[in-house]
PDB file of C-alpha atoms in Angstrom:
ATOM      1  CA  MET P   1     -16.248  -2.872  -8.088  1.00 61.00           C
ATOM      2  CA  ILE P   2     -12.571  -2.858  -9.109  1.00 71.00           C
ATOM      3  CA  PRO P   3     -11.991  -2.258 -12.835  1.00 77.00           C
ATOM      4  CA  HIS P   4     -10.551  -5.242 -14.717  1.00 84.00           C
ATOM      5  CA  ASP P   5      -7.409  -3.403 -15.875  1.00 86.00           C
ATOM      6  CA  LEU P   6      -6.655  -2.342 -12.297  1.00 84.00           C
ATOM      7  CA  THR P   7      -7.212  -5.907 -11.074  1.00 87.00           C
ATOM      8  CA  GLN P   8      -4.769  -7.167 -13.701  1.00 92.00           C
ATOM      9  CA  SER P   9      -2.177  -4.553 -12.761  1.00 90.00           C
ATOM     10  CA  ILE P  10      -2.481  -5.433  -9.076  1.00 90.00           C
ATOM     11  CA  LYS P  11      -2.154  -9.157  -9.822  1.00 93.00           C
ATOM     12  CA  VAL P  12       1.031  -8.541 -11.816  1.00 94.00           C
ATOM     13  CA  SER P  13       2.478  -6.460  -8.975  1.00 93.00           C
ATOM     14  CA  LEU P  14       1.590  -9.077  -6.367  1.00 94.00           C
ATOM     15  CA  LYS P  15       3.041 -11.918  -8.458  1.00 96.00           C
ATOM     16  CA  THR P  16       6.235  -9.914  -8.950  1.00 95.00           C
ATOM     17  CA  ALA P  17       6.456  -9.241  -5.207  1.00 95.00           C
ATOM     18  CA  THR P  18       5.836 -12.939  -4.526  1.00 95.00           C
ATOM     19  CA  GLY P  19       8.700 -13.832  -6.870  1.00 95.00           C
ATOM     20  CA  GLN P  20      11.005 -11.367  -5.173  1.00 94.00           C
ATOM     21  CA  LEU P  21      10.065 -12.721  -1.749  1.00 95.00           C
ATOM     22  CA  GLY P  22      10.762 -16.251  -2.994  1.00 95.00           C
ATOM     23  CA  TYR P  23      14.215 -15.138  -4.101  1.00 93.00           C
ATOM     24  CA  ILE P  24      14.801 -13.513  -0.699  1.00 94.00           C
ATOM     25  CA  LEU P  25      13.764 -16.708   1.092  1.00 95.00           C
ATOM     26  CA  SER P  26      16.139 -18.764  -1.030  1.00 95.00           C
ATOM     27  CA  LYS P  27      19.109 -16.440  -0.361  1.00 94.00           C
ATOM     28  CA  ILE P  28      18.450 -15.345   3.228  1.00 93.00           C
ATOM     29  CA  ASP P  29      21.161 -17.623   4.663  1.00 94.00           C
ATOM     30  CA  ASP P  30      23.793 -16.494   2.142  1.00 93.00           C
ATOM     31  CA  VAL P  31      25.952 -13.864   3.870  1.00 91.00           C
ATOM     32  CA  ASP P  32      27.292 -12.713   0.502  1.00 93.00           C
ATOM     33  CA  GLN P  33      23.755 -11.715  -0.553  1.00 91.00           C
ATOM     34  CA  VAL P  34      23.006  -9.304   2.314  1.00 92.00           C
ATOM     35  CA  GLU P  35      23.079  -6.165   0.137  1.00 93.00           C
ATOM     36  CA  ASN P  36      21.048  -7.819  -2.607  1.00 92.00           C
ATOM     37  CA  ILE P  37      18.477  -9.093  -0.099  1.00 93.00           C
ATOM     38  CA  LEU P  38      18.105  -5.608   1.360  1.00 93.00           C
ATOM     39  CA  LEU P  39      17.663  -4.188  -2.135  1.00 93.00           C
ATOM     40  CA  GLN P  40      15.016  -6.809  -2.938  1.00 93.00           C
ATOM     41  CA  LEU P  41      13.170  -6.124   0.336  1.00 94.00           C
ATOM     42  CA  LYS P  42      13.075  -2.407  -0.450  1.00 94.00           C
ATOM     43  CA  ALA P  43      11.785  -3.171  -3.945  1.00 93.00           C
ATOM     44  CA  VAL P  44       9.001  -5.375  -2.547  1.00 95.00           C
ATOM     45  CA  GLN P  45       8.089  -2.749   0.031  1.00 94.00           C
ATOM     46  CA  SER P  46       7.969  -0.038  -2.621  1.00 93.00           C
ATOM     47  CA  MET P  47       5.875  -2.176  -4.966  1.00 92.00           C
ATOM     48  CA  LEU P  48       3.371  -3.056  -2.233  1.00 93.00           C
ATOM     49  CA  THR P  49       3.083   0.586  -1.177  1.00 90.00           C
ATOM     50  CA  LYS P  50       2.470   1.659  -4.776  1.00 89.00           C
ATOM     51  CA  THR P  51      -0.104  -1.111  -5.258  1.00 90.00           C
ATOM     52  CA  THR P  52      -1.882  -0.166  -2.033  1.00 86.00           C
ATOM     53  CA  TYR P  53      -2.155   3.482  -3.036  1.00 82.00           C
ATOM     54  CA  GLU P  54      -3.224   2.562  -6.550  1.00 83.00           C
ATOM     55  CA  LEU P  55      -6.034   0.413  -5.159  1.00 81.00           C
ATOM     56  CA  LEU P  56      -7.112   2.989  -2.578  1.00 78.00           C
ATOM     57  CA  ASP P  57      -7.027   5.891  -4.993  1.00 76.00           C
ATOM     58  CA  ASP P  58      -8.506   4.264  -8.066  1.00 77.00           C
ATOM     59  CA  ALA P  59     -11.102   1.849  -6.760  1.00 76.00           C
ATOM     60  CA  TYR P  60     -12.029   2.756  -3.219  1.00 78.00           C
ATOM     61  CA  ARG P  61     -12.067   6.534  -3.693  1.00 79.00           C
ATOM     62  CA  LYS P  62     -14.392   6.101  -6.688  1.00 81.00           C
ATOM     63  CA  ALA P  63     -16.681   3.773  -4.712  1.00 80.00           C
ATOM     64  CA  LEU P  64     -16.784   6.281  -1.859  1.00 82.00           C
ATOM     65  CA  ALA P  65     -17.656   9.129  -4.235  1.00 84.00           C
ATOM     66  CA  GLU P  66     -20.497   7.078  -5.718  1.00 84.00           C
ATOM     67  CA  ARG P  67     -21.900   6.200  -2.290  1.00 83.00           C
ATOM     68  CA  ILE P  68     -21.700   9.785  -1.032  1.00 84.00           C
ATOM     69  CA  SER P  69     -23.426  11.040  -4.175  1.00 85.00           C
ATOM     70  CA  SER P  70     -26.153   8.411  -3.918  1.00 84.00           C
ATOM     71  CA  ALA P  71     -26.764   9.135  -0.232  1.00 84.00           C
ATOM     72  CA  TYR P  72     -26.805  12.886  -0.853  1.00 83.00           C
ATOM     73  CA  GLN P  73     -29.387  12.495  -3.616  1.00 83.00           C
ATOM     74  CA  SER P  74     -31.511   9.965  -1.706  1.00 82.00           C
ATOM     75  CA  CYS P  75     -31.805  11.705   1.662  1.00 80.00           C
ATOM     76  CA  PRO P  76     -34.989  13.811   1.697  1.00 76.00           C
ATOM     77  CA  GLY P  77     -33.623  16.039   4.445  1.00 78.00           C
ATOM     78  CA  ASP P  78     -35.024  14.204   7.437  1.00 78.00           C
ATOM     79  CA  CYS P  79     -33.434  10.784   7.023  1.00 82.00           C
ATOM     80  CA  GLY P  80     -31.434  10.993  10.243  1.00 80.00           C
ATOM     81  CA  ASN P  81     -28.074  10.948   8.445  1.00 80.00           C
ATOM     82  CA  GLU P  82     -27.964  14.482   7.068  1.00 84.00           C
ATOM     83  CA  GLU P  83     -24.958  15.475   9.180  1.00 84.00           C
ATOM     84  CA  THR P  84     -22.937  12.382   8.269  1.00 84.00           C
ATOM     85  CA  ILE P  85     -23.742  12.749   4.572  1.00 84.00           C
ATOM     86  CA  GLU P  86     -22.808  16.429   4.586  1.00 84.00           C
ATOM     87  CA  LYS P  87     -19.597  15.724   6.529  1.00 84.00           C
ATOM     88  CA  LEU P  88     -18.561  13.002   4.061  1.00 83.00           C
ATOM     89  CA  ARG P  89     -19.444  15.227   1.106  1.00 82.00           C
ATOM     90  CA  LYS P  90     -17.353  18.136   2.400  1.00 84.00           C
ATOM     91  CA  LEU P  91     -14.412  15.990   3.551  1.00 81.00           C
ATOM     92  CA  PHE P  92     -14.181  13.914   0.374  1.00 81.00           C
ATOM     93  CA  PRO P  93     -11.875  16.179  -1.686  1.00 79.00           C
ATOM     94  CA  GLU P  94      -9.343  16.399   1.137  1.00 81.00           C
ATOM     95  CA  LEU P  95      -9.441  12.813   2.427  1.00 79.00           C
ATOM     96  CA  LYS P  96      -6.085  11.162   2.852  1.00 81.00           C
ATOM     97  CA  LEU P  97      -5.900   7.819   1.089  1.00 74.00           C
ATOM     98  CA  GLU P  98      -5.484   6.025   4.414  1.00 79.00           C
ATOM     99  CA  GLU P  99      -8.872   7.394   5.541  1.00 82.00           C
ATOM    100  CA  VAL P 100     -10.797   6.189   2.479  1.00 80.00           C
ATOM    101  CA  PRO P 101     -11.628   2.637   3.709  1.00 82.00           C
ATOM    102  CA  LYS P 102     -13.020   3.965   7.012  1.00 84.00           C
ATOM    103  CA  LYS P 103     -15.113   6.598   5.251  1.00 83.00           C
ATOM    104  CA  LEU P 104     -16.294   3.993   2.747  1.00 82.00           C
ATOM    105  CA  ARG P 105     -17.595   1.898   5.665  1.00 85.00           C
ATOM    106  CA  GLU P 106     -19.371   4.985   7.018  1.00 85.00           C
ATOM    107  CA  ALA P 107     -20.944   5.628   3.621  1.00 84.00           C
ATOM    108  CA  ARG P 108     -22.085   1.995   3.383  1.00 83.00           C
ATOM    109  CA  MET P 109     -23.751   2.263   6.800  1.00 86.00           C
ATOM    110  CA  VAL P 110     -25.516   5.464   5.757  1.00 84.00           C
ATOM    111  CA  GLU P 111     -26.626   3.815   2.527  1.00 83.00           C
ATOM    112  CA  GLU P 112     -28.104   0.864   4.434  1.00 85.00           C
ATOM    113  CA  GLU P 113     -29.886   3.181   6.859  1.00 83.00           C
ATOM    114  CA  LEU P 114     -31.237   5.205   3.938  1.00 81.00           C
ATOM    115  CA  LYS P 115     -32.581   2.076   2.262  1.00 81.00           C
ATOM    116  CA  LYS P 116     -34.393   1.180   5.459  1.00 83.00           C
ATOM    117  CA  PHE P 117     -35.659   4.732   5.952  1.00 79.00           C
ATOM    118  CA  LEU P 118     -36.909   5.022   2.378  1.00 76.00           C
ATOM    119  CA  SER P 119     -38.520   1.585   2.360  1.00 79.00           C
ATOM    120  CA  GLU P 120     -40.483   2.521   5.480  1.00 77.00           C
ATOM    121  CA  ARG P 121     -41.610   5.836   3.978  1.00 73.00           C
ATOM    122  CA  LEU P 122     -42.185   4.984   0.335  1.00 68.00           C
ATOM    123  CA  ASP P 123     -44.746   2.750  -1.298  1.00 61.00           C
ATOM    124  CA  THR P 124     -42.359   1.911  -4.136  1.00 53.00           C
ATOM    125  CA  PRO P 125     -39.153  -0.069  -3.620  1.00 54.00           C
ATOM    126  CA  SER P 126     -35.803   1.658  -3.698  1.00 51.00           C
ATOM    127  CA  PRO P 127     -34.088   1.475  -7.115  1.00 53.00           C
ATOM    128  CA  ARG P 128     -31.021  -0.097  -5.463  1.00 52.00           C
ATOM    129  CA  ASP P 129     -32.961  -3.104  -4.125  1.00 52.00           C
TER     130      ASP P 129
END
């Protein structure tokens, strides 16, 4: 689900943050390093925030868009999830990044319900099975 180049970028960021945290742990008792430790903590915090947003925006937002599109195209109009699908479709462009994981879970639930609905109504299996 997560593109390889994004995975690599995230791994580099996490390894860098791990290295910085290791440095902080080794110097935490050194009173002369207080300013440097604070600087390192801010750098780690900034890096983790950037990595979080990168992951949410790049990978999870794309996955949510794909699930909303699939659900929208699969629902024949009486699937029982029309309101949820329409709400997700309309909200998508304005979703805050922090809301994406929750909405992705909603879209997954709708997708599962649609699979069940379609399998009960159709003689042919769903293409996603």
